[in-house]
Short mmCIF file of C-alpha atoms and ligand atoms in Angstrom, two decimals:
data_model
loop_
_atom_site.label_atom_id
_atom_site.label_comp_id
_atom_site.label_asym_id
_atom_site.label_seq_id
_atom_site.Cartn_x
_atom_site.Cartn_y
_atom_site.Cartn_z
CA MET A 1 -59.16 25.81 49.94
CA PRO A 2 -59.79 29.37 51.05
CA LYS A 3 -63.18 30.78 50.10
CA VAL A 4 -63.25 31.96 46.48
CA ARG A 5 -63.58 35.69 45.88
CA GLU A 6 -63.94 35.52 42.11
CA THR A 7 -64.63 32.98 39.33
CA VAL A 8 -61.96 30.24 39.46
CA LEU A 9 -61.32 26.82 38.06
CA GLU A 10 -59.71 24.78 40.84
CA ILE A 11 -57.52 21.90 39.58
CA ASP A 12 -56.82 19.20 42.11
CA LEU A 13 -53.67 17.38 41.25
CA ARG A 14 -54.27 14.85 44.01
CA ALA A 15 -57.39 13.74 42.16
CA LEU A 16 -55.34 13.50 38.97
CA THR A 17 -52.91 11.18 40.78
CA HIS A 18 -55.84 9.07 41.93
CA ASN A 19 -57.31 8.78 38.43
CA PHE A 20 -53.99 7.91 36.81
CA ASN A 21 -53.35 5.20 39.36
CA TYR A 22 -56.91 3.87 39.06
CA LEU A 23 -56.73 3.69 35.25
CA LYS A 24 -53.32 2.07 35.35
CA SER A 25 -54.69 -0.51 37.70
CA LYS A 26 -56.89 -1.68 34.84
CA LEU A 27 -53.87 -2.54 32.66
CA GLN A 28 -51.74 -5.65 32.66
CA PRO A 29 -48.20 -4.86 33.69
CA GLY A 30 -46.06 -3.52 30.83
CA ILE A 31 -48.88 -1.87 28.94
CA LYS A 32 -47.90 1.75 28.43
CA PHE A 33 -50.01 4.78 29.26
CA LEU A 34 -50.46 7.74 26.94
CA ALA A 35 -52.14 10.81 28.51
CA VAL A 36 -54.25 12.88 26.14
CA VAL A 37 -53.73 16.53 27.07
CA LYS A 38 -55.24 18.19 24.06
CA ALA A 39 -57.50 21.24 24.35
CA PHE A 40 -55.63 22.62 27.48
CA ALA A 41 -55.88 19.12 29.12
CA TYR A 42 -59.69 19.20 28.66
CA GLY A 43 -59.98 22.73 29.77
CA SER A 44 -57.76 22.45 32.88
CA ASP A 45 -54.19 23.41 32.03
CA SER A 46 -51.96 21.32 29.75
CA VAL A 47 -48.69 22.40 31.19
CA GLU A 48 -49.43 21.70 34.87
CA ILE A 49 -51.21 18.48 34.08
CA ALA A 50 -48.41 17.26 31.85
CA LYS A 51 -45.70 18.26 34.42
CA HIS A 52 -47.56 16.28 37.06
CA LEU A 53 -47.96 13.23 34.86
CA GLN A 54 -44.37 13.37 33.68
CA LYS A 55 -43.38 13.23 37.30
CA MET A 56 -45.59 10.21 37.71
CA ASP A 57 -43.68 8.66 34.80
CA VAL A 58 -46.49 8.48 32.22
CA ASP A 59 -45.11 7.02 29.00
CA TYR A 60 -46.47 9.34 26.33
CA PHE A 61 -48.54 12.45 25.72
CA ALA A 62 -50.89 13.22 22.91
CA VAL A 63 -52.23 16.59 21.68
CA ALA A 64 -54.50 17.29 18.75
CA TYR A 65 -52.50 20.09 17.11
CA THR A 66 -48.85 21.03 16.69
CA LYS A 67 -49.28 24.32 18.54
CA GLU A 68 -50.35 22.39 21.60
CA GLY A 69 -47.22 20.26 21.45
CA VAL A 70 -45.03 23.30 21.13
CA VAL A 71 -46.57 24.75 24.37
CA LEU A 72 -45.56 21.56 26.18
CA ARG A 73 -42.04 21.56 24.84
CA ASP A 74 -41.60 25.22 25.83
CA ALA A 75 -42.66 24.27 29.38
CA GLY A 76 -40.04 21.57 29.61
CA ILE A 77 -41.97 18.47 28.79
CA THR A 78 -39.52 15.87 27.53
CA LYS A 79 -41.62 12.79 27.15
CA PRO A 80 -42.70 11.80 23.60
CA ILE A 81 -45.66 13.79 22.30
CA LEU A 82 -47.95 12.39 19.59
CA VAL A 83 -49.73 15.00 17.49
CA LEU A 84 -53.01 13.41 16.56
CA HIS A 85 -54.11 15.79 13.86
CA PRO A 86 -51.12 17.55 12.26
CA GLN A 87 -51.32 19.65 9.22
CA PRO A 88 -48.52 19.61 6.69
CA ILE A 89 -47.94 23.34 7.13
CA ASN A 90 -46.49 22.52 10.61
CA PHE A 91 -44.26 19.61 9.62
CA LYS A 92 -41.07 21.60 10.01
CA THR A 93 -42.08 22.76 13.48
CA ILE A 94 -42.95 19.10 14.33
CA ILE A 95 -39.39 18.02 13.52
CA GLU A 96 -37.80 21.07 15.25
CA ARG A 97 -39.70 20.44 18.46
CA CYS A 98 -39.35 16.61 18.41
CA LEU A 99 -43.06 16.05 18.13
CA GLU A 100 -44.40 12.84 16.60
CA PRO A 101 -47.05 13.08 13.87
CA SER A 102 -50.01 10.76 13.28
CA LEU A 103 -49.97 10.00 9.54
CA TYR A 104 -53.44 9.24 8.35
CA SER A 105 -53.54 9.66 4.54
CA ALA A 106 -51.25 9.19 1.51
CA LYS A 107 -50.93 12.90 1.09
CA VAL A 108 -49.89 13.51 4.67
CA LEU A 109 -47.48 10.54 4.67
CA ASN A 110 -45.79 11.66 1.43
CA GLU A 111 -45.47 15.25 2.63
CA PHE A 112 -44.03 14.20 6.01
CA VAL A 113 -41.53 11.86 4.35
CA ALA A 114 -40.46 14.68 2.01
CA VAL A 115 -39.92 17.08 4.88
CA THR A 116 -37.92 14.58 6.95
CA GLU A 117 -35.73 13.80 3.87
CA GLU A 118 -35.12 17.53 3.27
CA ASN A 119 -34.08 17.86 6.92
CA ALA A 120 -31.73 14.88 6.80
CA GLN A 121 -33.63 12.84 9.36
CA THR A 122 -33.22 9.09 9.94
CA ASP A 123 -35.78 6.86 11.63
CA TYR A 124 -37.93 9.88 12.69
CA PRO A 125 -40.75 8.36 14.80
CA VAL A 126 -44.21 8.37 13.19
CA HIS A 127 -47.51 6.83 14.05
CA ILE A 128 -49.83 5.34 11.38
CA LYS A 129 -53.51 5.81 11.99
CA PHE A 130 -56.08 3.39 10.66
CA ASN A 131 -59.76 3.95 10.28
CA THR A 132 -61.67 0.94 11.52
CA GLY A 133 -65.13 2.42 11.63
CA LEU A 134 -65.12 5.91 13.08
CA ASN A 135 -64.68 7.28 9.57
CA ARG A 136 -62.92 10.42 10.78
CA LEU A 137 -59.20 10.12 10.05
CA GLY A 138 -57.13 7.14 9.09
CA PHE A 139 -55.92 4.87 6.38
CA TRP A 140 -58.11 1.95 5.26
CA GLU A 141 -57.16 -1.63 5.79
CA SER A 142 -56.28 -2.04 2.13
CA ASP A 143 -53.87 0.90 2.28
CA VAL A 144 -51.35 -1.34 4.08
CA ASP A 145 -50.31 -2.57 0.61
CA PHE A 146 -49.42 0.96 -0.34
CA ILE A 147 -48.03 2.34 2.99
CA VAL A 148 -45.48 -0.40 3.69
CA PRO A 149 -43.69 -0.29 0.31
CA ARG A 150 -43.67 3.53 0.54
CA LEU A 151 -42.06 3.44 3.99
CA LYS A 152 -39.51 0.88 2.83
CA GLU A 153 -38.26 3.35 0.20
CA THR A 154 -37.01 5.74 2.82
CA SER A 155 -34.84 5.61 5.96
CA ALA A 156 -36.02 9.09 7.01
CA VAL A 157 -38.97 7.79 9.11
CA LYS A 158 -39.69 4.69 11.21
CA VAL A 159 -43.10 3.58 12.40
CA LYS A 160 -43.14 3.80 16.19
CA SER A 161 -46.78 2.76 16.46
CA ILE A 162 -49.84 1.84 14.50
CA PHE A 163 -53.22 2.88 16.04
CA SER A 164 -56.95 3.23 15.64
CA HIS A 165 -59.76 4.82 17.50
CA LEU A 166 -63.05 3.38 18.82
CA ALA A 167 -66.33 5.08 17.88
CA ALA A 168 -68.59 3.92 20.73
CA SER A 169 -66.45 2.38 23.48
CA GLU A 170 -68.63 3.85 26.21
CA ASP A 171 -71.87 2.47 24.72
CA LEU A 172 -72.35 -1.21 25.63
CA LYS A 173 -75.31 -1.39 23.21
CA GLU A 174 -72.72 -0.97 20.44
CA ALA A 175 -70.48 -3.81 21.68
CA ASP A 176 -70.95 -5.78 18.43
CA PHE A 177 -69.80 -2.78 16.40
CA THR A 178 -66.84 -2.17 18.69
CA ASN A 179 -65.82 -5.82 18.56
CA GLN A 180 -65.94 -5.58 14.84
CA GLN A 181 -63.58 -2.57 14.93
CA ILE A 182 -61.15 -4.54 17.17
CA GLN A 183 -61.33 -7.51 14.79
CA ARG A 184 -60.70 -5.37 11.72
CA PHE A 185 -57.76 -3.68 13.56
CA ASN A 186 -56.28 -7.12 14.42
CA SER A 187 -56.17 -8.11 10.87
CA ILE A 188 -54.54 -4.75 9.93
CA ILE A 189 -51.90 -5.32 12.65
CA ASP A 190 -51.00 -8.77 11.38
CA ASN A 191 -50.75 -7.67 7.84
CA PHE A 192 -48.76 -4.54 8.65
CA LYS A 193 -46.22 -6.31 10.96
CA THR A 194 -45.66 -9.11 8.46
CA GLN A 195 -45.01 -6.75 5.61
CA ILE A 196 -42.88 -4.17 7.47
CA GLY A 197 -40.75 -6.84 9.15
CA TYR A 198 -40.57 -5.17 12.61
CA LYS A 199 -43.05 -4.70 15.40
CA PRO A 200 -44.37 -1.16 15.97
CA TRP A 201 -46.47 -0.56 19.18
CA VAL A 202 -50.14 -0.93 18.80
CA HIS A 203 -52.89 1.07 20.51
CA MET A 204 -56.65 1.58 20.23
CA CYS A 205 -58.37 2.28 23.54
CA ASN A 206 -59.55 5.62 24.91
CA THR A 207 -60.78 5.82 28.51
CA SER A 208 -64.02 3.82 27.96
CA GLY A 209 -62.05 1.34 25.87
CA ILE A 210 -59.67 0.74 28.84
CA ILE A 211 -62.67 0.07 31.05
CA ASN A 212 -64.86 -1.93 28.67
CA TYR A 213 -62.46 -3.67 26.16
CA LYS A 214 -59.55 -5.37 27.94
CA ASN A 215 -59.07 -7.37 24.72
CA ALA A 216 -57.97 -4.17 22.96
CA HIS A 217 -55.34 -2.80 25.34
CA PHE A 218 -52.53 -4.00 23.01
CA ASP A 219 -49.20 -2.21 23.91
CA MET A 220 -50.54 1.14 25.03
CA VAL A 221 -53.78 2.94 25.89
CA ARG A 222 -54.73 6.65 25.42
CA SER A 223 -56.73 8.25 28.15
CA GLY A 224 -58.16 11.67 28.31
CA ILE A 225 -61.47 12.09 30.13
CA GLY A 226 -60.69 9.40 32.74
CA LEU A 227 -57.62 11.29 33.94
CA TYR A 228 -59.86 14.31 34.40
CA GLY A 229 -62.31 12.29 36.49
CA PHE A 230 -65.15 11.11 34.24
CA GLY A 231 -65.84 7.49 33.39
CA ASN A 232 -68.79 7.84 31.01
CA SER A 233 -70.95 5.72 33.30
CA VAL A 234 -72.48 5.96 36.72
CA LYS A 235 -70.37 3.08 37.95
CA GLU A 236 -66.99 4.38 36.66
CA ASP A 237 -67.76 7.90 37.77
CA GLN A 238 -67.70 6.53 41.34
CA ASN A 239 -64.17 5.30 40.85
CA LEU A 240 -62.80 8.52 39.39
CA LYS A 241 -62.48 12.05 40.90
CA PRO A 242 -63.15 15.15 38.90
CA ILE A 243 -59.97 17.20 39.00
CA ALA A 244 -61.69 20.52 38.12
CA SER A 245 -64.10 22.57 40.22
CA LEU A 246 -65.64 25.61 38.68
CA LYS A 247 -66.58 28.14 41.44
CA SER A 248 -67.71 31.66 41.60
CA VAL A 249 -69.35 34.16 44.05
CA ILE A 250 -72.51 36.15 44.31
CA SER A 251 -71.88 39.63 43.01
CA GLN A 252 -75.32 41.12 43.85
CA ILE A 253 -78.78 40.10 45.01
CA HIS A 254 -81.95 41.67 43.70
CA ASN A 255 -85.49 41.43 45.06
CA ILE A 256 -87.96 41.85 42.21
CA GLU A 257 -91.67 42.23 42.09
CA LYS A 258 -94.17 40.11 40.06
CA GLY A 259 -93.97 40.95 36.32
CA GLU A 260 -90.48 42.41 36.31
CA SER A 261 -88.02 41.03 33.77
CA VAL A 262 -84.52 39.77 34.24
CA GLY A 263 -81.67 40.15 31.74
CA TYR A 264 -81.39 40.82 28.01
CA ASN A 265 -84.50 40.53 25.80
CA ARG A 266 -86.48 40.24 29.02
CA ALA A 267 -86.33 36.52 28.59
CA TYR A 268 -87.42 35.94 32.18
CA ILE A 269 -90.51 37.39 33.81
CA SER A 270 -90.96 37.06 37.53
CA ASN A 271 -93.90 35.10 38.83
CA GLY A 272 -94.15 37.03 42.05
CA PHE A 273 -91.88 38.45 44.65
CA GLU A 274 -88.53 36.76 43.80
CA LYS A 275 -84.89 37.02 44.75
CA THR A 276 -82.18 36.78 42.13
CA ALA A 277 -78.35 36.53 42.40
CA THR A 278 -76.01 37.80 39.79
CA ILE A 279 -72.87 35.75 39.27
CA PRO A 280 -69.65 36.84 37.40
CA ILE A 281 -69.52 34.06 34.79
CA GLY A 282 -71.04 34.16 31.31
CA HIS A 283 -70.90 32.80 27.80
CA ALA A 284 -67.42 34.25 27.33
CA ASP A 285 -66.32 31.92 30.10
CA GLY A 286 -67.85 28.89 28.61
CA ILE A 287 -71.32 28.87 30.06
CA THR A 288 -72.99 29.06 26.68
CA ARG A 289 -76.44 30.50 26.03
CA VAL A 290 -77.90 27.00 25.88
CA TYR A 291 -77.70 26.82 29.63
CA GLY A 292 -80.00 29.88 29.95
CA LYS A 293 -83.79 29.93 30.43
CA LYS A 294 -83.84 27.49 33.38
CA LYS A 295 -81.85 24.76 31.72
CA GLY A 296 -78.52 25.10 33.55
CA PHE A 297 -78.06 25.58 37.28
CA VAL A 298 -75.53 26.31 39.94
CA TYR A 299 -75.27 25.35 43.64
CA ILE A 300 -75.37 27.93 46.35
CA ASN A 301 -75.00 26.66 49.94
CA ASN A 302 -75.71 23.21 48.46
CA GLN A 303 -79.06 24.10 46.95
CA LYS A 304 -79.74 24.19 43.28
CA ALA A 305 -80.41 27.65 41.70
CA TYR A 306 -81.53 27.71 38.06
CA ILE A 307 -80.19 30.15 35.57
CA ILE A 308 -83.03 32.46 34.56
CA GLY A 309 -83.25 34.53 31.34
CA ASN A 310 -80.45 34.66 28.82
CA VAL A 311 -76.83 34.03 29.75
CA CYS A 312 -74.89 37.29 29.25
CA MET A 313 -71.33 37.52 28.02
CA ASP A 314 -69.94 38.01 31.55
CA MET A 315 -72.76 37.17 33.92
CA ILE A 316 -75.65 34.87 34.73
CA MET A 317 -78.62 35.54 36.95
CA VAL A 318 -80.03 32.71 39.02
CA ASN A 319 -83.22 32.30 41.07
CA VAL A 320 -82.45 32.19 44.77
CA THR A 321 -85.96 32.96 46.02
CA ASP A 322 -85.83 29.89 48.38
CA ILE A 323 -82.20 29.97 49.15
CA ASP A 324 -80.71 31.54 52.20
CA CYS A 325 -77.72 33.44 50.71
CA LYS A 326 -76.03 36.83 50.50
CA GLU A 327 -73.58 38.75 48.39
CA GLY A 328 -70.11 37.21 48.61
CA ASP A 329 -71.39 33.66 49.13
CA GLU A 330 -69.66 30.95 47.20
CA VAL A 331 -71.34 29.44 44.09
CA VAL A 332 -70.42 26.06 42.59
CA ILE A 333 -71.03 25.41 38.95
CA PHE A 334 -69.41 21.98 39.17
CA ASP A 335 -67.06 20.23 41.51
CA GLY A 336 -66.36 16.71 42.80
CA THR A 337 -69.89 16.29 44.16
CA HIS A 338 -71.92 18.26 41.58
CA ARG A 339 -70.23 16.69 38.58
CA ALA A 340 -69.76 18.59 35.34
CA ASN A 341 -71.72 15.96 33.38
CA GLU A 342 -74.79 16.94 35.45
CA ILE A 343 -74.91 20.56 34.15
CA ALA A 344 -73.78 19.37 30.69
CA GLU A 345 -76.65 16.92 30.44
CA SER A 346 -79.12 19.69 31.43
CA ALA A 347 -78.39 21.26 28.09
CA GLY A 348 -78.09 18.04 26.05
CA THR A 349 -74.27 17.89 25.97
CA ILE A 350 -71.49 15.97 27.64
CA SER A 351 -68.74 16.50 30.21
CA TYR A 352 -66.05 16.82 27.50
CA GLU A 353 -67.82 19.83 26.02
CA ILE A 354 -68.41 21.85 29.17
CA LEU A 355 -64.86 21.18 30.52
CA THR A 356 -63.13 22.19 27.25
CA ALA A 357 -65.35 25.24 26.85
CA ILE A 358 -64.15 26.93 30.08
CA SER A 359 -62.25 29.80 28.51
CA GLN A 360 -58.86 31.08 29.32
CA ARG A 361 -60.35 34.17 31.03
CA VAL A 362 -61.16 31.95 34.01
CA LYS A 363 -58.37 31.87 36.49
CA ARG A 364 -56.83 28.42 37.17
CA GLU A 365 -55.79 27.60 40.76
CA PHE A 366 -53.96 24.46 41.62
CA ILE A 367 -54.12 22.16 44.59
CA TYR A 368 -50.82 20.27 44.78
CA GLU A 369 -50.06 17.05 46.69
C1 PLP B 401 -59.34 12.58 22.34
C2 PLP B 401 -58.82 11.24 21.97
C3 PLP B 401 -58.54 10.25 22.93
C4 PLP B 401 -59.00 10.41 24.36
O1 PLP B 401 -60.37 9.99 24.52
P1 PLP B 401 -61.09 9.92 25.98
O2 PLP B 401 -62.41 9.43 25.65
O3 PLP B 401 -61.06 11.33 26.46
O4 PLP B 401 -60.26 9.07 26.86
C5 PLP B 401 -57.96 9.10 22.53
N1 PLP B 401 -57.56 8.93 21.21
C6 PLP B 401 -57.80 9.79 20.29
C7 PLP B 401 -57.43 9.58 18.88
C8 PLP B 401 -58.46 11.08 20.61
O5 PLP B 401 -58.70 11.93 19.66
#
């Protein structure tokens, strides 16, 4: 890559290929792969990521909201798209754009059936979501006795899959809980299939589920963070390659005397003669204020420089007193070596959050095969 001249998020599609192949290698042949591309494909770019994965013959996509699915359809994505958290106000759009809703409550199920009937649909694919312990969205086990008779009353929809979501698949200390979720889901599956009289696909695992719970791969798995290069463990991080690198450049260097302050509210006071670098990335770009006051850091010429004072909307200032650097030098916030989870953990958060926080103001640049 040429040297960066402004703040950019580089997206390496070769790393995406690697991660996809690695995660697929964890599956028995025939198990389908759903790529989760919600939230701009975890802050990268949902269109470029989905196009690349579609070329690699991924089986399915999922987004959180209808709007995200519409963007993919507009960009020419033709694979099926599951909308994980649809709202009834968008049901007509869902049908118009051939998106497939997750139905997670009686209200949502009844409303979707009504809209498909009004629009003269038959066997419109839907996905029934069960709550097995996350207690976020989903029907309860006992709801099967209501759902199946309700579905049998109409020919407007047909259940393409039934699914559930693990609450703690990355945390092996919670293995008992996770196995209980899997067991509970297994009994839902049996009951559902017997009552409905056909065999919808079944899926449950997210990335850490793929890695840690081979007994729960069922017919399909749903991966997000793994595709983007994070395995939620030191071991799995070694097998995956972060696709996104956030880079910037030093705009200006200041030499300051002891007692001088840096930034808004004078939140940093110099301890002596010090050198600071100003970098064109701020909280409007996703580096939130929690990274300020020496929590977060960047790398300049491979050395760690802490953020001093408060993060501004468009800038941060870092301490480069002991770093040989000059205006125009490259700054790495995260990349394949200095992983995003490192800076995330400095502020008590996780890779998912810093990645999805990188705002649309930051230019995306792609590295193709
Ligand atoms: C976001 C999401 C996923 C992807 O989880 P990762 O941990 O990123 O692999 C899978 N399933 C559901 C229901 C989700 O909301």
